[in-house]
Amino acid sequence: SNVDGFTPVIIGVVQGTRGGQVTTDGQFVRYQPLPGFVGTDLFQYEVRVSPTLVRTESVSVRVDFVFDNPVAIDDSFDAIVNSQPLSL
């Protein structure tokens, strides 16, 4: 709470400019970038800091590349007996 005993509450969010999903539970703001997104995204949130005052805050988020482990899939190949070697 602040000096007046008022507990600030997040009352709204504006979605990211590059497609990121922004949510709030009133206490925290959460940001989730689009799958595969790398770069900078911007979003805003509104917080009630007193019974009569709402502030808008801006956030810049830098999303870096993260290597995801490859996903194996089943493959099949047909080969002729005693033919040239296959390169897979």
mmCIF file with all atom_site columns, C-alpha atoms in Angstrom:
data_model
loop_
_atom_site.group_PDB
_atom_site.id
_atom_site.type_symbol
_atom_site.label_atom_id
_atom_site.label_alt_id
_atom_site.label_comp_id
_atom_site.label_asym_id
_atom_site.label_entity_id
_atom_site.label_seq_id
_atom_site.pdbx_PDB_ins_code
_atom_site.Cartn_x
_atom_site.Cartn_y
_atom_site.Cartn_z
_atom_site.occupancy
_atom_site.B_iso_or_equiv
_atom_site.pdbx_formal_charge
_atom_site.auth_seq_id
_atom_site.auth_comp_id
_atom_site.auth_asym_id
_atom_site.auth_atom_id
_atom_site.pdbx_PDB_model_num
ATOM 1  C CA . SER A 1 1  ? 0.000  0.000   0.000   1.00 0.00 ? 1  SER A CA 1
ATOM 2  C CA . ASN A 1 2  ? 1.063  3.604   -0.442  1.00 0.00 ? 2  ASN A CA 1
ATOM 3  C CA . VAL A 1 3  ? 1.301  6.425   2.129   1.00 0.00 ? 3  VAL A CA 1
ATOM 4  C CA . ASP A 1 4  ? -2.484 6.886   2.252   1.00 0.00 ? 4  ASP A CA 1
ATOM 5  C CA . GLY A 1 5  ? -3.053 3.192   2.902   1.00 0.00 ? 5  GLY A CA 1
ATOM 6  C CA . PHE A 1 6  ? -4.407 2.656   -0.633  1.00 0.00 ? 6  PHE A CA 1
ATOM 7  C CA . THR A 1 7  ? -3.205 -0.518  -2.353  1.00 0.00 ? 7  THR A CA 1
ATOM 8  C CA . PRO A 1 8  ? -2.467 0.116   -6.053  1.00 0.00 ? 8  PRO A CA 1
ATOM 9  C CA . VAL A 1 9  ? -4.404 -2.145  -8.439  1.00 0.00 ? 9  VAL A CA 1
ATOM 10 C CA . ILE A 1 10 ? -3.679 -2.886  -12.094 1.00 0.00 ? 10 ILE A CA 1
ATOM 11 C CA . ILE A 1 11 ? -6.972 -2.218  -13.853 1.00 0.00 ? 11 ILE A CA 1
ATOM 12 C CA . GLY A 1 12 ? -6.149 -2.744  -17.514 1.00 0.00 ? 12 GLY A CA 1
ATOM 13 C CA . VAL A 1 13 ? -3.612 -3.717  -20.156 1.00 0.00 ? 13 VAL A CA 1
ATOM 14 C CA . VAL A 1 14 ? -3.027 -2.776  -23.804 1.00 0.00 ? 14 VAL A CA 1
ATOM 15 C CA . GLN A 1 15 ? -1.815 -5.690  -25.926 1.00 0.00 ? 15 GLN A CA 1
ATOM 16 C CA . GLY A 1 16 ? 1.705  -5.769  -27.355 1.00 0.00 ? 16 GLY A CA 1
ATOM 17 C CA . THR A 1 17 ? 2.422  -3.865  -30.554 1.00 0.00 ? 17 THR A CA 1
ATOM 18 C CA . ARG A 1 18 ? 4.065  -6.972  -32.052 1.00 0.00 ? 18 ARG A CA 1
ATOM 19 C CA . GLY A 1 19 ? 1.361  -9.477  -31.086 1.00 0.00 ? 19 GLY A CA 1
ATOM 20 C CA . GLY A 1 20 ? 2.451  -10.399 -27.577 1.00 0.00 ? 20 GLY A CA 1
ATOM 21 C CA . GLN A 1 21 ? -0.328 -11.410 -25.184 1.00 0.00 ? 21 GLN A CA 1
ATOM 22 C CA . VAL A 1 22 ? -0.558 -9.256  -22.036 1.00 0.00 ? 22 VAL A CA 1
ATOM 23 C CA . THR A 1 23 ? -2.708 -10.273 -19.067 1.00 0.00 ? 23 THR A CA 1
ATOM 24 C CA . THR A 1 24 ? -3.163 -9.153  -15.477 1.00 0.00 ? 24 THR A CA 1
ATOM 25 C CA . ASP A 1 25 ? -4.673 -10.503 -12.302 1.00 0.00 ? 25 ASP A CA 1
ATOM 26 C CA . GLY A 1 26 ? -4.817 -7.030  -10.755 1.00 0.00 ? 26 GLY A CA 1
ATOM 27 C CA . GLN A 1 27 ? -1.503 -7.446  -8.971  1.00 0.00 ? 27 GLN A CA 1
ATOM 28 C CA . PHE A 1 28 ? 0.890  -8.663  -11.674 1.00 0.00 ? 28 PHE A CA 1
ATOM 29 C CA . VAL A 1 29 ? 1.226  -8.112  -15.426 1.00 0.00 ? 29 VAL A CA 1
ATOM 30 C CA . ARG A 1 30 ? 2.238  -11.111 -17.519 1.00 0.00 ? 30 ARG A CA 1
ATOM 31 C CA . TYR A 1 31 ? 3.623  -11.004 -21.064 1.00 0.00 ? 31 TYR A CA 1
ATOM 32 C CA . GLN A 1 32 ? 3.759  -13.927 -23.532 1.00 0.00 ? 32 GLN A CA 1
ATOM 33 C CA . PRO A 1 33 ? 5.343  -13.341 -26.967 1.00 0.00 ? 33 PRO A CA 1
ATOM 34 C CA . LEU A 1 34 ? 4.019  -14.982 -30.106 1.00 0.00 ? 34 LEU A CA 1
ATOM 35 C CA . PRO A 1 35 ? 5.679  -18.346 -30.854 1.00 0.00 ? 35 PRO A CA 1
ATOM 36 C CA . GLY A 1 36 ? 8.962  -17.784 -32.698 1.00 0.00 ? 36 GLY A CA 1
ATOM 37 C CA . PHE A 1 37 ? 8.952  -14.022 -32.096 1.00 0.00 ? 37 PHE A CA 1
ATOM 38 C CA . VAL A 1 38 ? 12.359 -12.390 -31.600 1.00 0.00 ? 38 VAL A CA 1
ATOM 39 C CA . GLY A 1 39 ? 12.691 -8.637  -31.175 1.00 0.00 ? 39 GLY A CA 1
ATOM 40 C CA . THR A 1 40 ? 11.218 -5.797  -29.142 1.00 0.00 ? 40 THR A CA 1
ATOM 41 C CA . ASP A 1 41 ? 7.563  -5.533  -28.186 1.00 0.00 ? 41 ASP A CA 1
ATOM 42 C CA . LEU A 1 42 ? 5.835  -2.651  -26.427 1.00 0.00 ? 42 LEU A CA 1
ATOM 43 C CA . PHE A 1 43 ? 2.739  -2.698  -24.223 1.00 0.00 ? 43 PHE A CA 1
ATOM 44 C CA . GLN A 1 44 ? 1.008  -0.549  -21.636 1.00 0.00 ? 44 GLN A CA 1
ATOM 45 C CA . TYR A 1 45 ? -0.907 -1.112  -18.439 1.00 0.00 ? 45 TYR A CA 1
ATOM 46 C CA . GLU A 1 46 ? -3.070 1.094   -16.249 1.00 0.00 ? 46 GLU A CA 1
ATOM 47 C CA . VAL A 1 47 ? -2.737 1.163   -12.490 1.00 0.00 ? 47 VAL A CA 1
ATOM 48 C CA . ARG A 1 48 ? -5.051 2.855   -10.008 1.00 0.00 ? 48 ARG A CA 1
ATOM 49 C CA . VAL A 1 49 ? -2.639 4.470   -7.549  1.00 0.00 ? 49 VAL A CA 1
ATOM 50 C CA . SER A 1 50 ? -5.305 6.227   -5.454  1.00 0.00 ? 50 SER A CA 1
ATOM 51 C CA . PRO A 1 51 ? -9.091 6.347   -5.350  1.00 0.00 ? 51 PRO A CA 1
ATOM 52 C CA . THR A 1 52 ? -9.019 9.216   -7.874  1.00 0.00 ? 52 THR A CA 1
ATOM 53 C CA . LEU A 1 53 ? -5.785 8.710   -9.873  1.00 0.00 ? 53 LEU A CA 1
ATOM 54 C CA . VAL A 1 54 ? -5.034 6.215   -12.656 1.00 0.00 ? 54 VAL A CA 1
ATOM 55 C CA . ARG A 1 55 ? -1.599 6.113   -14.272 1.00 0.00 ? 55 ARG A CA 1
ATOM 56 C CA . THR A 1 56 ? -0.645 4.563   -17.606 1.00 0.00 ? 56 THR A CA 1
ATOM 57 C CA . GLU A 1 57 ? 2.757  2.898   -17.675 1.00 0.00 ? 57 GLU A CA 1
ATOM 58 C CA . SER A 1 58 ? 4.660  1.777   -20.788 1.00 0.00 ? 58 SER A CA 1
ATOM 59 C CA . VAL A 1 59 ? 6.840  -1.329  -20.977 1.00 0.00 ? 59 VAL A CA 1
ATOM 60 C CA . SER A 1 60 ? 9.412  -2.331  -23.588 1.00 0.00 ? 60 SER A CA 1
ATOM 61 C CA . VAL A 1 61 ? 10.261 -6.049  -23.693 1.00 0.00 ? 61 VAL A CA 1
ATOM 62 C CA . ARG A 1 62 ? 13.224 -7.526  -25.577 1.00 0.00 ? 62 ARG A CA 1
ATOM 63 C CA . VAL A 1 63 ? 12.651 -11.155 -26.580 1.00 0.00 ? 63 VAL A CA 1
ATOM 64 C CA . ASP A 1 64 ? 15.798 -13.095 -27.447 1.00 0.00 ? 64 ASP A CA 1
ATOM 65 C CA . PHE A 1 65 ? 16.130 -16.265 -29.507 1.00 0.00 ? 65 PHE A CA 1
ATOM 66 C CA . VAL A 1 66 ? 15.742 -19.478 -27.541 1.00 0.00 ? 66 VAL A CA 1
ATOM 67 C CA . PHE A 1 67 ? 16.826 -22.758 -29.082 1.00 0.00 ? 67 PHE A CA 1
ATOM 68 C CA . ASP A 1 68 ? 14.061 -25.324 -28.741 1.00 0.00 ? 68 ASP A CA 1
ATOM 69 C CA . ASN A 1 69 ? 15.087 -28.946 -28.881 1.00 0.00 ? 69 ASN A CA 1
ATOM 70 C CA . PRO A 1 70 ? 14.171 -30.612 -32.169 1.00 0.00 ? 70 PRO A CA 1
ATOM 71 C CA . VAL A 1 71 ? 11.141 -32.864 -32.273 1.00 0.00 ? 71 VAL A CA 1
ATOM 72 C CA . ALA A 1 72 ? 11.716 -36.324 -33.751 1.00 0.00 ? 72 ALA A CA 1
ATOM 73 C CA . ILE A 1 73 ? 9.168  -37.727 -36.173 1.00 0.00 ? 73 ILE A CA 1
ATOM 74 C CA . ASP A 1 74 ? 8.887  -41.176 -37.718 1.00 0.00 ? 74 ASP A CA 1
ATOM 75 C CA . ASP A 1 75 ? 10.338 -41.475 -41.236 1.00 0.00 ? 75 ASP A CA 1
ATOM 76 C CA . SER A 1 76 ? 10.290 -44.391 -43.662 1.00 0.00 ? 76 SER A CA 1
ATOM 77 C CA . PHE A 1 77 ? 12.233 -45.076 -46.838 1.00 0.00 ? 77 PHE A CA 1
ATOM 78 C CA . ASP A 1 78 ? 12.044 -47.756 -49.507 1.00 0.00 ? 78 ASP A CA 1
ATOM 79 C CA . ALA A 1 79 ? 15.272 -49.229 -50.848 1.00 0.00 ? 79 ALA A CA 1
ATOM 80 C CA . ILE A 1 80 ? 16.117 -51.785 -53.461 1.00 0.00 ? 80 ILE A CA 1
ATOM 81 C CA . VAL A 1 81 ? 18.319 -54.643 -52.286 1.00 0.00 ? 81 VAL A CA 1
ATOM 82 C CA . ASN A 1 82 ? 21.913 -54.432 -53.625 1.00 0.00 ? 82 ASN A CA 1
ATOM 83 C CA . SER A 1 83 ? 21.368 -50.883 -54.983 1.00 0.00 ? 83 SER A CA 1
ATOM 84 C CA . GLN A 1 84 ? 23.275 -47.677 -54.374 1.00 0.00 ? 84 GLN A CA 1
ATOM 85 C CA . PRO A 1 85 ? 23.606 -46.519 -50.745 1.00 0.00 ? 85 PRO A CA 1
ATOM 86 C CA . LEU A 1 86 ? 20.911 -44.129 -49.510 1.00 0.00 ? 86 LEU A CA 1
ATOM 87 C CA . SER A 1 87 ? 21.741 -40.800 -47.962 1.00 0.00 ? 87 SER A CA 1
ATOM 88 C CA . LEU A 1 88 ? 19.268 -39.751 -45.293 1.00 0.00 ? 88 LEU A CA 1
#
